[in-house]
mmCIF file of C-alpha atoms and ligand atoms in Angstrom:
data_model
loop_
_atom_site.group_PDB
_atom_site.id
_atom_site.type_symbol
_atom_site.label_atom_id
_atom_site.label_comp_id
_atom_site.label_asym_id
_atom_site.label_seq_id
_atom_site.Cartn_x
_atom_site.Cartn_y
_atom_site.Cartn_z
ATOM 1 C CA MET A 1 -26.994 54.090 -1.368
ATOM 2 C CA PRO A 2 -24.174 52.984 -3.080
ATOM 3 C CA ASP A 3 -22.271 56.226 -4.355
ATOM 4 C CA LEU A 4 -18.627 54.676 -5.558
ATOM 5 C CA ALA A 5 -19.940 55.497 -8.625
ATOM 6 C CA THR A 6 -18.628 59.534 -9.218
ATOM 7 C CA PRO A 7 -15.046 60.434 -10.486
ATOM 8 C CA SER A 8 -14.231 61.846 -6.757
ATOM 9 C CA LYS A 9 -14.857 58.885 -5.320
ATOM 10 C CA THR A 10 -13.740 56.478 -7.352
ATOM 11 C CA ILE A 11 -10.211 58.763 -7.547
ATOM 12 C CA GLU A 12 -9.969 59.057 -4.176
ATOM 13 C CA ILE A 13 -10.444 55.491 -3.134
ATOM 14 C CA LEU A 14 -7.922 54.426 -6.056
ATOM 15 C CA LYS A 15 -5.325 56.899 -4.556
ATOM 16 C CA LYS A 16 -5.806 55.233 -1.054
ATOM 17 C CA HIS A 17 -4.729 52.338 -2.011
ATOM 18 C CA ASN A 18 -1.972 53.727 -3.930
ATOM 19 C CA PHE A 19 -3.708 51.450 -7.353
ATOM 20 C CA SER A 20 -2.004 51.319 -10.714
ATOM 21 C CA PHE A 21 -4.500 50.212 -13.404
ATOM 22 C CA GLN A 22 -2.824 47.221 -15.151
ATOM 23 C CA LYS A 23 -3.509 47.669 -19.559
ATOM 24 C CA LYS A 24 -3.669 43.302 -19.735
ATOM 25 C CA TYR A 25 -7.046 43.711 -17.416
ATOM 26 C CA GLY A 26 -8.698 46.426 -19.593
ATOM 27 C CA GLN A 27 -9.521 48.574 -16.446
ATOM 28 C CA ASN A 28 -11.578 51.016 -17.116
ATOM 29 C CA PHE A 29 -13.937 51.392 -14.252
ATOM 30 C CA LEU A 30 -17.651 52.730 -13.988
ATOM 31 C CA ILE A 31 -17.942 56.573 -12.709
ATOM 32 C CA ASP A 32 -22.154 56.816 -14.558
ATOM 33 C CA ARG A 33 -25.221 56.281 -11.967
ATOM 34 C CA HIS A 34 -27.170 56.517 -14.699
ATOM 35 C CA ILE A 35 -25.544 53.813 -16.968
ATOM 36 C CA LEU A 36 -25.240 50.990 -13.814
ATOM 37 C CA GLU A 37 -28.932 52.012 -13.317
ATOM 38 C CA LYS A 38 -29.533 50.604 -16.966
ATOM 39 C CA ILE A 39 -27.528 47.853 -16.269
ATOM 40 C CA VAL A 40 -29.282 46.337 -12.517
ATOM 41 C CA THR A 41 -32.925 47.012 -15.072
ATOM 42 C CA ALA A 42 -31.545 45.521 -18.113
ATOM 43 C CA ALA A 43 -31.063 43.255 -15.934
ATOM 44 C CA GLU A 44 -34.084 42.592 -13.688
ATOM 45 C CA ILE A 45 -32.592 41.588 -11.177
ATOM 46 C CA SER A 46 -34.598 40.347 -7.806
ATOM 47 C CA LYS A 47 -33.794 39.224 -4.072
ATOM 48 C CA SER A 48 -34.368 36.229 -5.999
ATOM 49 C CA ASP A 49 -31.938 35.975 -7.816
ATOM 50 C CA CYS A 50 -28.288 35.091 -7.701
ATOM 51 C CA VAL A 51 -25.344 37.252 -10.178
ATOM 52 C CA LEU A 52 -21.978 36.195 -11.218
ATOM 53 C CA GLU A 53 -19.677 39.293 -11.673
ATOM 54 C CA ILE A 54 -17.147 39.454 -13.826
ATOM 55 C CA GLY A 55 -14.170 41.632 -13.222
ATOM 56 C CA PRO A 56 -15.703 44.022 -10.530
ATOM 57 C CA GLY A 57 -13.019 46.033 -10.439
ATOM 58 C CA ILE A 58 -13.115 48.688 -7.117
ATOM 59 C CA GLY A 59 -16.746 46.994 -6.759
ATOM 60 C CA THR A 60 -18.939 49.703 -8.246
ATOM 61 C CA MET A 61 -21.339 47.749 -9.992
ATOM 62 C CA THR A 62 -21.200 45.251 -7.341
ATOM 63 C CA GLN A 63 -22.548 47.394 -4.614
ATOM 64 C CA TYR A 64 -25.269 48.021 -6.732
ATOM 65 C CA LEU A 65 -25.964 44.451 -7.754
ATOM 66 C CA ALA A 66 -25.708 43.441 -3.789
ATOM 67 C CA GLU A 67 -28.456 45.602 -3.411
ATOM 68 C CA HIS A 68 -30.372 44.468 -5.992
ATOM 69 C CA ALA A 69 -29.075 40.568 -6.309
ATOM 70 C CA GLY A 70 -30.067 37.852 -3.261
ATOM 71 C CA LYS A 71 -26.548 37.225 -3.263
ATOM 72 C CA VAL A 72 -23.004 38.221 -5.677
ATOM 73 C CA ILE A 73 -20.582 35.852 -6.864
ATOM 74 C CA ALA A 74 -18.185 38.381 -7.907
ATOM 75 C CA VAL A 75 -14.221 36.735 -9.953
ATOM 76 C CA GLU A 76 -11.675 39.760 -10.150
ATOM 77 C CA ILE A 77 -7.562 38.705 -11.711
ATOM 78 C CA ASP A 78 -5.907 41.346 -10.128
ATOM 79 C CA LYS A 79 -5.053 40.462 -6.749
ATOM 80 C CA CYS A 80 -3.693 44.843 -6.029
ATOM 81 C CA LEU A 81 -8.426 45.430 -6.073
ATOM 82 C CA ILE A 82 -8.734 42.839 -2.916
ATOM 83 C CA PRO A 83 -7.975 44.619 -0.070
ATOM 84 C CA ILE A 84 -9.776 47.836 -2.018
ATOM 85 C CA LEU A 85 -13.089 45.036 -2.531
ATOM 86 C CA GLU A 86 -12.730 43.879 0.892
ATOM 87 C CA GLU A 87 -13.532 47.508 1.729
ATOM 88 C CA THR A 88 -15.757 48.977 -0.348
ATOM 89 C CA LEU A 89 -18.174 46.178 0.021
ATOM 90 C CA THR A 90 -17.999 46.132 3.761
ATOM 91 C CA GLY A 91 -21.397 45.923 5.183
ATOM 92 C CA TYR A 92 -22.751 43.687 1.876
ATOM 93 C CA ASP A 93 -22.606 40.170 3.265
ATOM 94 C CA ASN A 94 -23.519 38.440 0.457
ATOM 95 C CA VAL A 95 -20.793 39.372 -1.691
ATOM 96 C CA ILE A 96 -18.768 36.503 -2.662
ATOM 97 C CA ILE A 97 -14.760 37.113 -3.545
ATOM 98 C CA LYS A 98 -13.031 35.297 -5.699
ATOM 99 C CA ASN A 99 -9.315 36.323 -6.711
ATOM 100 C CA GLN A 100 -9.305 34.081 -9.987
ATOM 101 C CA ASP A 101 -9.393 34.461 -13.479
ATOM 102 C CA ILE A 102 -12.458 34.177 -15.055
ATOM 103 C CA LEU A 103 -10.820 32.132 -18.250
ATOM 104 C CA ARG A 104 -9.466 29.368 -15.994
ATOM 105 C CA ILE A 105 -11.825 29.365 -13.015
ATOM 106 C CA ASP A 106 -14.743 26.445 -13.622
ATOM 107 C CA ILE A 107 -17.766 27.609 -13.282
ATOM 108 C CA LEU A 108 -20.101 25.116 -14.037
ATOM 109 C CA ASN A 109 -18.661 24.410 -9.456
ATOM 110 C CA LEU A 110 -18.591 27.659 -8.579
ATOM 111 C CA VAL A 111 -22.476 27.839 -9.607
ATOM 112 C CA LYS A 112 -22.784 24.863 -7.808
ATOM 113 C CA GLU A 113 -21.751 25.156 -4.648
ATOM 114 C CA TYR A 114 -22.754 29.077 -4.976
ATOM 115 C CA ASN A 115 -26.726 28.741 -6.505
ATOM 116 C CA ASN A 116 -26.988 24.463 -5.948
ATOM 117 C CA SER A 117 -27.040 24.653 -10.021
ATOM 118 C CA LYS A 118 -29.723 26.712 -10.357
ATOM 119 C CA PRO A 119 -29.370 30.011 -13.531
ATOM 120 C CA VAL A 120 -27.483 33.366 -12.475
ATOM 121 C CA LYS A 121 -27.164 36.247 -13.934
ATOM 122 C CA VAL A 122 -24.176 37.346 -15.583
ATOM 123 C CA VAL A 123 -23.186 40.878 -15.643
ATOM 124 C CA ALA A 124 -19.977 42.630 -16.452
ATOM 125 C CA ASN A 125 -17.899 45.103 -17.392
ATOM 126 C CA LEU A 126 -15.887 43.154 -19.515
ATOM 127 C CA PRO A 127 -12.212 43.961 -20.058
ATOM 128 C CA TYR A 128 -12.558 44.460 -24.679
ATOM 129 C CA TYR A 129 -9.559 41.493 -25.272
ATOM 130 C CA ILE A 130 -12.169 39.012 -23.422
ATOM 131 C CA THR A 131 -15.459 39.203 -24.429
ATOM 132 C CA THR A 132 -15.491 36.487 -27.549
ATOM 133 C CA PRO A 133 -13.776 33.747 -24.664
ATOM 134 C CA ILE A 134 -15.838 34.963 -22.416
ATOM 135 C CA ILE A 135 -19.574 34.729 -24.042
ATOM 136 C CA MET A 136 -18.993 31.437 -25.744
ATOM 137 C CA ALA A 137 -17.340 29.583 -22.833
ATOM 138 C CA LEU A 138 -20.598 31.012 -20.709
ATOM 139 C CA PHE A 139 -22.964 29.093 -23.724
ATOM 140 C CA GLU A 140 -20.320 26.337 -24.690
ATOM 141 C CA GLN A 141 -19.673 25.117 -21.558
ATOM 142 C CA HIS A 142 -23.765 25.015 -20.780
ATOM 143 C CA ILE A 143 -23.338 27.280 -17.235
ATOM 144 C CA PRO A 144 -26.951 27.232 -15.906
ATOM 145 C CA LEU A 145 -28.011 30.639 -16.451
ATOM 146 C CA GLU A 146 -30.467 33.379 -17.207
ATOM 147 C CA THR A 147 -29.197 36.810 -18.306
ATOM 148 C CA ILE A 148 -25.601 37.979 -19.602
ATOM 149 C CA THR A 149 -26.145 41.587 -19.385
ATOM 150 C CA LEU A 150 -22.793 43.149 -20.443
ATOM 151 C CA MET A 151 -20.542 46.534 -20.917
ATOM 152 C CA VAL A 152 -18.044 45.373 -24.460
ATOM 153 C CA GLN A 153 -17.185 47.383 -27.511
ATOM 154 C CA LYS A 154 -20.034 48.964 -28.876
ATOM 155 C CA GLU A 155 -18.313 48.040 -32.390
ATOM 156 C CA VAL A 156 -19.079 44.150 -30.995
ATOM 157 C CA ALA A 157 -22.314 44.821 -30.167
ATOM 158 C CA GLU A 158 -23.864 45.678 -33.404
ATOM 159 C CA ARG A 159 -21.957 42.442 -34.756
ATOM 160 C CA ILE A 160 -23.623 39.731 -31.749
ATOM 161 C CA LYS A 161 -27.016 42.121 -32.337
ATOM 162 C CA THR A 162 -26.187 41.979 -36.625
ATOM 163 C CA GLY A 163 -28.173 39.825 -39.211
ATOM 164 C CA PRO A 164 -28.054 38.333 -43.128
ATOM 165 C CA GLY A 165 -25.970 41.166 -45.343
ATOM 166 C CA SER A 166 -24.796 43.329 -43.235
ATOM 167 C CA LYS A 167 -21.005 43.478 -43.508
ATOM 168 C CA GLU A 168 -20.541 43.301 -39.468
ATOM 169 C CA TYR A 169 -22.691 39.958 -39.712
ATOM 170 C CA GLY A 170 -20.491 36.219 -39.555
ATOM 171 C CA ALA A 171 -19.739 33.580 -37.370
ATOM 172 C CA LEU A 172 -20.012 35.655 -34.129
ATOM 173 C CA SER A 173 -23.309 36.948 -34.862
ATOM 174 C CA LEU A 174 -24.751 33.612 -35.099
ATOM 175 C CA ALA A 175 -22.858 31.766 -32.607
ATOM 176 C CA VAL A 176 -24.651 33.962 -30.332
ATOM 177 C CA GLN A 177 -28.058 34.526 -31.912
ATOM 178 C CA TYR A 178 -28.049 30.564 -31.362
ATOM 179 C CA TYR A 179 -27.943 30.319 -28.022
ATOM 180 C CA ALA A 180 -29.909 33.684 -27.041
ATOM 181 C CA LYS A 181 -31.453 36.793 -27.683
ATOM 182 C CA PRO A 182 -29.331 39.545 -28.272
ATOM 183 C CA GLU A 183 -30.462 42.998 -27.557
ATOM 184 C CA ILE A 184 -28.803 46.894 -27.401
ATOM 185 C CA ILE A 185 -29.787 48.956 -24.190
ATOM 186 C CA ALA A 186 -27.697 51.700 -24.931
ATOM 187 C CA VAL A 187 -24.299 53.532 -25.607
ATOM 188 C CA VAL A 188 -22.124 54.294 -23.345
ATOM 189 C CA PRO A 189 -19.285 57.136 -24.697
ATOM 190 C CA PRO A 190 -16.377 56.824 -22.746
ATOM 191 C CA ALA A 191 -15.875 60.048 -20.607
ATOM 192 C CA CYS A 192 -18.328 57.479 -18.073
ATOM 193 C CA PHE A 193 -15.401 55.292 -17.591
ATOM 194 C CA ILE A 194 -11.639 56.444 -15.723
ATOM 195 C CA PRO A 195 -9.470 56.236 -17.068
ATOM 196 C CA LYS A 196 -11.758 56.704 -20.605
ATOM 197 C CA PRO A 197 -11.267 54.476 -22.914
ATOM 198 C CA ALA A 198 -10.625 54.463 -26.688
ATOM 199 C CA VAL A 199 -13.428 53.254 -28.223
ATOM 200 C CA SER A 200 -17.477 53.567 -27.734
ATOM 201 C CA SER A 201 -19.062 51.013 -25.573
ATOM 202 C CA ALA A 202 -22.109 49.142 -25.899
ATOM 203 C CA VAL A 203 -24.858 47.961 -23.055
ATOM 204 C CA LEU A 204 -26.124 44.334 -24.725
ATOM 205 C CA HIS A 205 -28.369 42.531 -23.056
ATOM 206 C CA LEU A 206 -28.387 38.629 -23.884
ATOM 207 C CA LYS A 207 -31.718 36.386 -22.602
ATOM 208 C CA LYS A 208 -30.972 32.835 -22.932
ATOM 209 C CA HIS A 209 -33.425 30.711 -25.381
ATOM 210 C CA PRO A 210 -35.350 28.468 -23.462
ATOM 211 C CA ALA A 211 -35.188 25.553 -25.769
ATOM 212 C CA PRO A 212 -32.575 25.767 -29.393
ATOM 213 C CA THR A 213 -35.002 28.188 -31.777
ATOM 214 C CA VAL A 214 -32.782 26.117 -35.231
ATOM 215 C CA ASN A 215 -33.352 21.918 -35.549
ATOM 216 C CA VAL A 216 -30.446 21.211 -35.315
ATOM 217 C CA THR A 217 -28.218 17.373 -35.702
ATOM 218 C CA ASP A 218 -24.861 18.425 -34.613
ATOM 219 C CA GLU A 219 -23.970 21.563 -33.487
ATOM 220 C CA ASP A 220 -20.479 20.871 -33.688
ATOM 221 C CA PHE A 221 -20.306 20.616 -37.220
ATOM 222 C CA LEU A 222 -22.872 23.576 -37.940
ATOM 223 C CA PHE A 223 -20.223 25.720 -36.033
ATOM 224 C CA LYS A 224 -17.831 24.038 -38.235
ATOM 225 C CA ILE A 225 -19.670 25.191 -41.277
ATOM 226 C CA ILE A 226 -20.419 28.817 -39.756
ATOM 227 C CA ARG A 227 -16.429 29.252 -39.257
ATOM 228 C CA ALA A 228 -15.374 27.723 -42.188
ATOM 229 C CA ALA A 229 -18.409 30.191 -44.254
ATOM 230 C CA PHE A 230 -16.442 33.626 -42.546
ATOM 231 C CA ASN A 231 -12.849 32.472 -42.450
ATOM 232 C CA GLN A 232 -13.256 33.166 -46.147
ATOM 233 C CA ARG A 233 -15.886 35.446 -46.559
ATOM 234 C CA ARG A 234 -15.163 37.419 -49.474
ATOM 235 C CA LYS A 235 -15.562 33.784 -51.668
ATOM 236 C CA THR A 236 -18.531 31.760 -52.390
ATOM 237 C CA LEU A 237 -20.135 29.498 -49.834
ATOM 238 C CA ALA A 238 -19.473 26.338 -51.566
ATOM 239 C CA ASN A 239 -15.214 27.763 -52.869
ATOM 240 C CA ALA A 240 -14.859 28.514 -48.994
ATOM 241 C CA LEU A 241 -16.384 25.080 -47.608
ATOM 242 C CA THR A 242 -14.561 23.333 -50.210
ATOM 243 C CA ASN A 243 -11.694 24.896 -49.011
ATOM 244 C CA ALA A 244 -11.620 24.477 -45.478
ATOM 245 C CA ASP A 245 -9.793 21.373 -44.210
ATOM 246 C CA ASN A 246 -11.264 20.226 -41.428
ATOM 247 C CA LEU A 247 -13.967 19.694 -43.705
ATOM 248 C CA LYS A 248 -14.484 16.736 -45.998
ATOM 249 C CA LEU A 249 -16.792 17.627 -49.065
ATOM 250 C CA THR A 250 -16.774 18.152 -52.799
ATOM 251 C CA ARG A 251 -18.377 21.333 -54.302
ATOM 252 C CA LYS A 252 -20.539 19.180 -56.263
ATOM 253 C CA GLU A 253 -22.117 18.139 -52.992
ATOM 254 C CA ILE A 254 -22.424 21.406 -51.599
ATOM 255 C CA THR A 255 -23.700 23.007 -54.728
ATOM 256 C CA ASP A 256 -26.160 20.181 -54.917
ATOM 257 C CA THR A 257 -27.128 20.719 -51.525
ATOM 258 C CA LEU A 258 -27.622 24.567 -52.134
ATOM 259 C CA LYS A 259 -29.736 24.070 -54.872
ATOM 260 C CA LYS A 260 -31.878 22.349 -52.922
ATOM 261 C CA MET A 261 -32.081 24.815 -50.281
ATOM 262 C CA ASN A 262 -33.135 27.094 -53.072
ATOM 263 C CA LEU A 263 -30.393 29.107 -52.878
ATOM 264 C CA ASN A 264 -27.667 30.140 -55.891
ATOM 265 C CA GLU A 265 -24.974 28.385 -56.455
ATOM 266 C CA SER A 266 -22.813 31.439 -55.773
ATOM 267 C CA ILE A 267 -24.316 32.132 -52.744
ATOM 268 C CA ARG A 268 -21.607 33.866 -49.796
ATOM 269 C CA GLY A 269 -22.080 33.074 -46.353
ATOM 270 C CA GLU A 270 -22.798 35.896 -45.164
ATOM 271 C CA ALA A 271 -26.153 35.838 -47.003
ATOM 272 C CA LEU A 272 -27.557 32.451 -44.615
ATOM 273 C CA SER A 273 -29.834 33.366 -41.569
ATOM 274 C CA LEU A 274 -29.269 31.254 -39.100
ATOM 275 C CA ALA A 275 -31.865 28.946 -39.609
ATOM 276 C CA GLU A 276 -31.348 28.008 -43.617
ATOM 277 C CA PHE A 277 -27.606 27.017 -41.662
ATOM 278 C CA ALA A 278 -29.284 24.614 -40.010
ATOM 279 C CA VAL A 279 -30.553 23.260 -42.538
ATOM 280 C CA LEU A 280 -27.164 23.137 -44.856
ATOM 281 C CA SER A 281 -25.479 21.815 -41.656
ATOM 282 C CA ASN A 282 -27.979 18.967 -41.205
ATOM 283 C CA GLN A 283 -28.214 17.893 -44.927
ATOM 284 C CA LEU A 284 -24.017 18.548 -45.444
ATOM 285 C CA MET A 285 -23.114 15.988 -42.418
ATOM 286 C CA LEU A 286 -24.008 13.237 -43.861
ATOM 287 C CA LYS A 287 -22.315 13.485 -46.604
ATOM 288 C CA ASN A 288 -18.904 14.730 -44.263
ATOM 289 C CA ILE A 289 -19.106 11.373 -42.172
ATOM 290 C CA ASP A 290 -19.849 9.594 -45.759
ATOM 291 C CA ASN A 291 -16.782 10.729 -47.743
ATOM 292 C CA ILE A 292 -14.829 10.224 -43.963
ATOM 293 C CA ASP A 293 -15.178 6.320 -43.702
HETATM 294 N N1 SAM B 1 -16.846 46.400 -12.647
HETATM 295 C C1 SAM B 1 -15.601 47.413 -12.939
HETATM 296 C C2 SAM B 1 -16.591 48.653 -13.231
HETATM 297 O O1 SAM B 1 -17.467 48.723 -13.785
HETATM 298 O O2 SAM B 1 -15.562 49.678 -12.774
HETATM 299 C C3 SAM B 1 -14.896 47.051 -13.298
HETATM 300 C C4 SAM B 1 -14.550 47.218 -15.086
HETATM 301 S S1 SAM B 1 -13.191 46.553 -16.028
HETATM 302 C C5 SAM B 1 -13.725 47.118 -17.084
HETATM 303 C C6 SAM B 1 -12.697 44.701 -15.990
HETATM 304 C C7 SAM B 1 -12.436 44.263 -14.773
HETATM 305 O O3 SAM B 1 -11.993 42.768 -14.802
HETATM 306 C C8 SAM B 1 -11.354 44.931 -14.164
HETATM 307 O O4 SAM B 1 -11.484 44.905 -12.804
HETATM 308 C C9 SAM B 1 -9.446 44.071 -14.349
HETATM 309 O O5 SAM B 1 -8.829 43.359 -13.475
HETATM 310 C C10 SAM B 1 -11.066 42.210 -14.369
HETATM 311 N N2 SAM B 1 -10.382 41.702 -15.580
HETATM 312 C C11 SAM B 1 -9.709 41.438 -16.424
HETATM 313 N N3 SAM B 1 -9.604 40.261 -16.586
HETATM 314 C C12 SAM B 1 -9.912 39.539 -15.962
HETATM 315 C C13 SAM B 1 -9.998 38.011 -15.867
HETATM 316 N N4 SAM B 1 -9.534 37.075 -16.640
HETATM 317 N N5 SAM B 1 -11.176 36.764 -15.016
HETATM 318 C C14 SAM B 1 -11.455 37.833 -13.943
HETATM 319 N N6 SAM B 1 -11.262 39.198 -14.002
HETATM 320 C C15 SAM B 1 -10.778 40.030 -15.015
#
């Protein structure tokens, strides 16, 4: 049974290897077995799965993953952690350790090499500074994957999960919900980590939609509209889109389209659902193309 998930074992291994925490890598190691079990259960990992773990640290979660999965690919940026991982993962012949930056590695190629391009399950206790870039990279690069189960800042999990009308609702909520169904599995207090982070965390589970849930003519244009709407979230949607440098739309074209959709012309972006953004972007895309020509 894996046994690293206690304060004493974690401190023992860190001392043995004279390890110094690197703040720039967001190193907060999990020391709570219940949370590890919740993550593995939420990710529904079985022996037929290949798991991509981002940031294994000293291998605490990696051991749990290796026990349950067929294969684990663990990508760790900090070279000082590699000898520790080699020690803590001795005895697991189903773990591949890569000393690389997840934001620079070719993930598509990694999945091709180790899982024949079949869907993987991504599991990570993420450094907070890469939460948004990594989630978006996984979806936008169309990495073959089924689910993403992540430890993130509680506030970020709430932002991703929320819908129209809430003040947390924004471009990140819409981008993630376009690709997946988010669920918050557990709230995790700072005391579950060494060292303790300044804020609470949450386990977020994202189940990728098998097919898009909204009909979108041009994904890039949809995201341009969404970003423009929330870049100036205190302005009306019509003003925010008219002011956007990368869109070529007149205020009248936008308000006419809103009227056609039975939406008030003074509505703000934060009131629109993903389905409404999809309809709006499909209609405005044609006008934008006409205005460029
Ligand atoms: N999974 C371990 C655990 O739960 O105890 C460690 C989690 S710690 C919050 C984040 C880990 O991600 C650290 O080991 C850190 O060195 C690693 N990391 C940070 N940035 C990374 C990056 N760009 N690519 C790969 N790993 C990274």
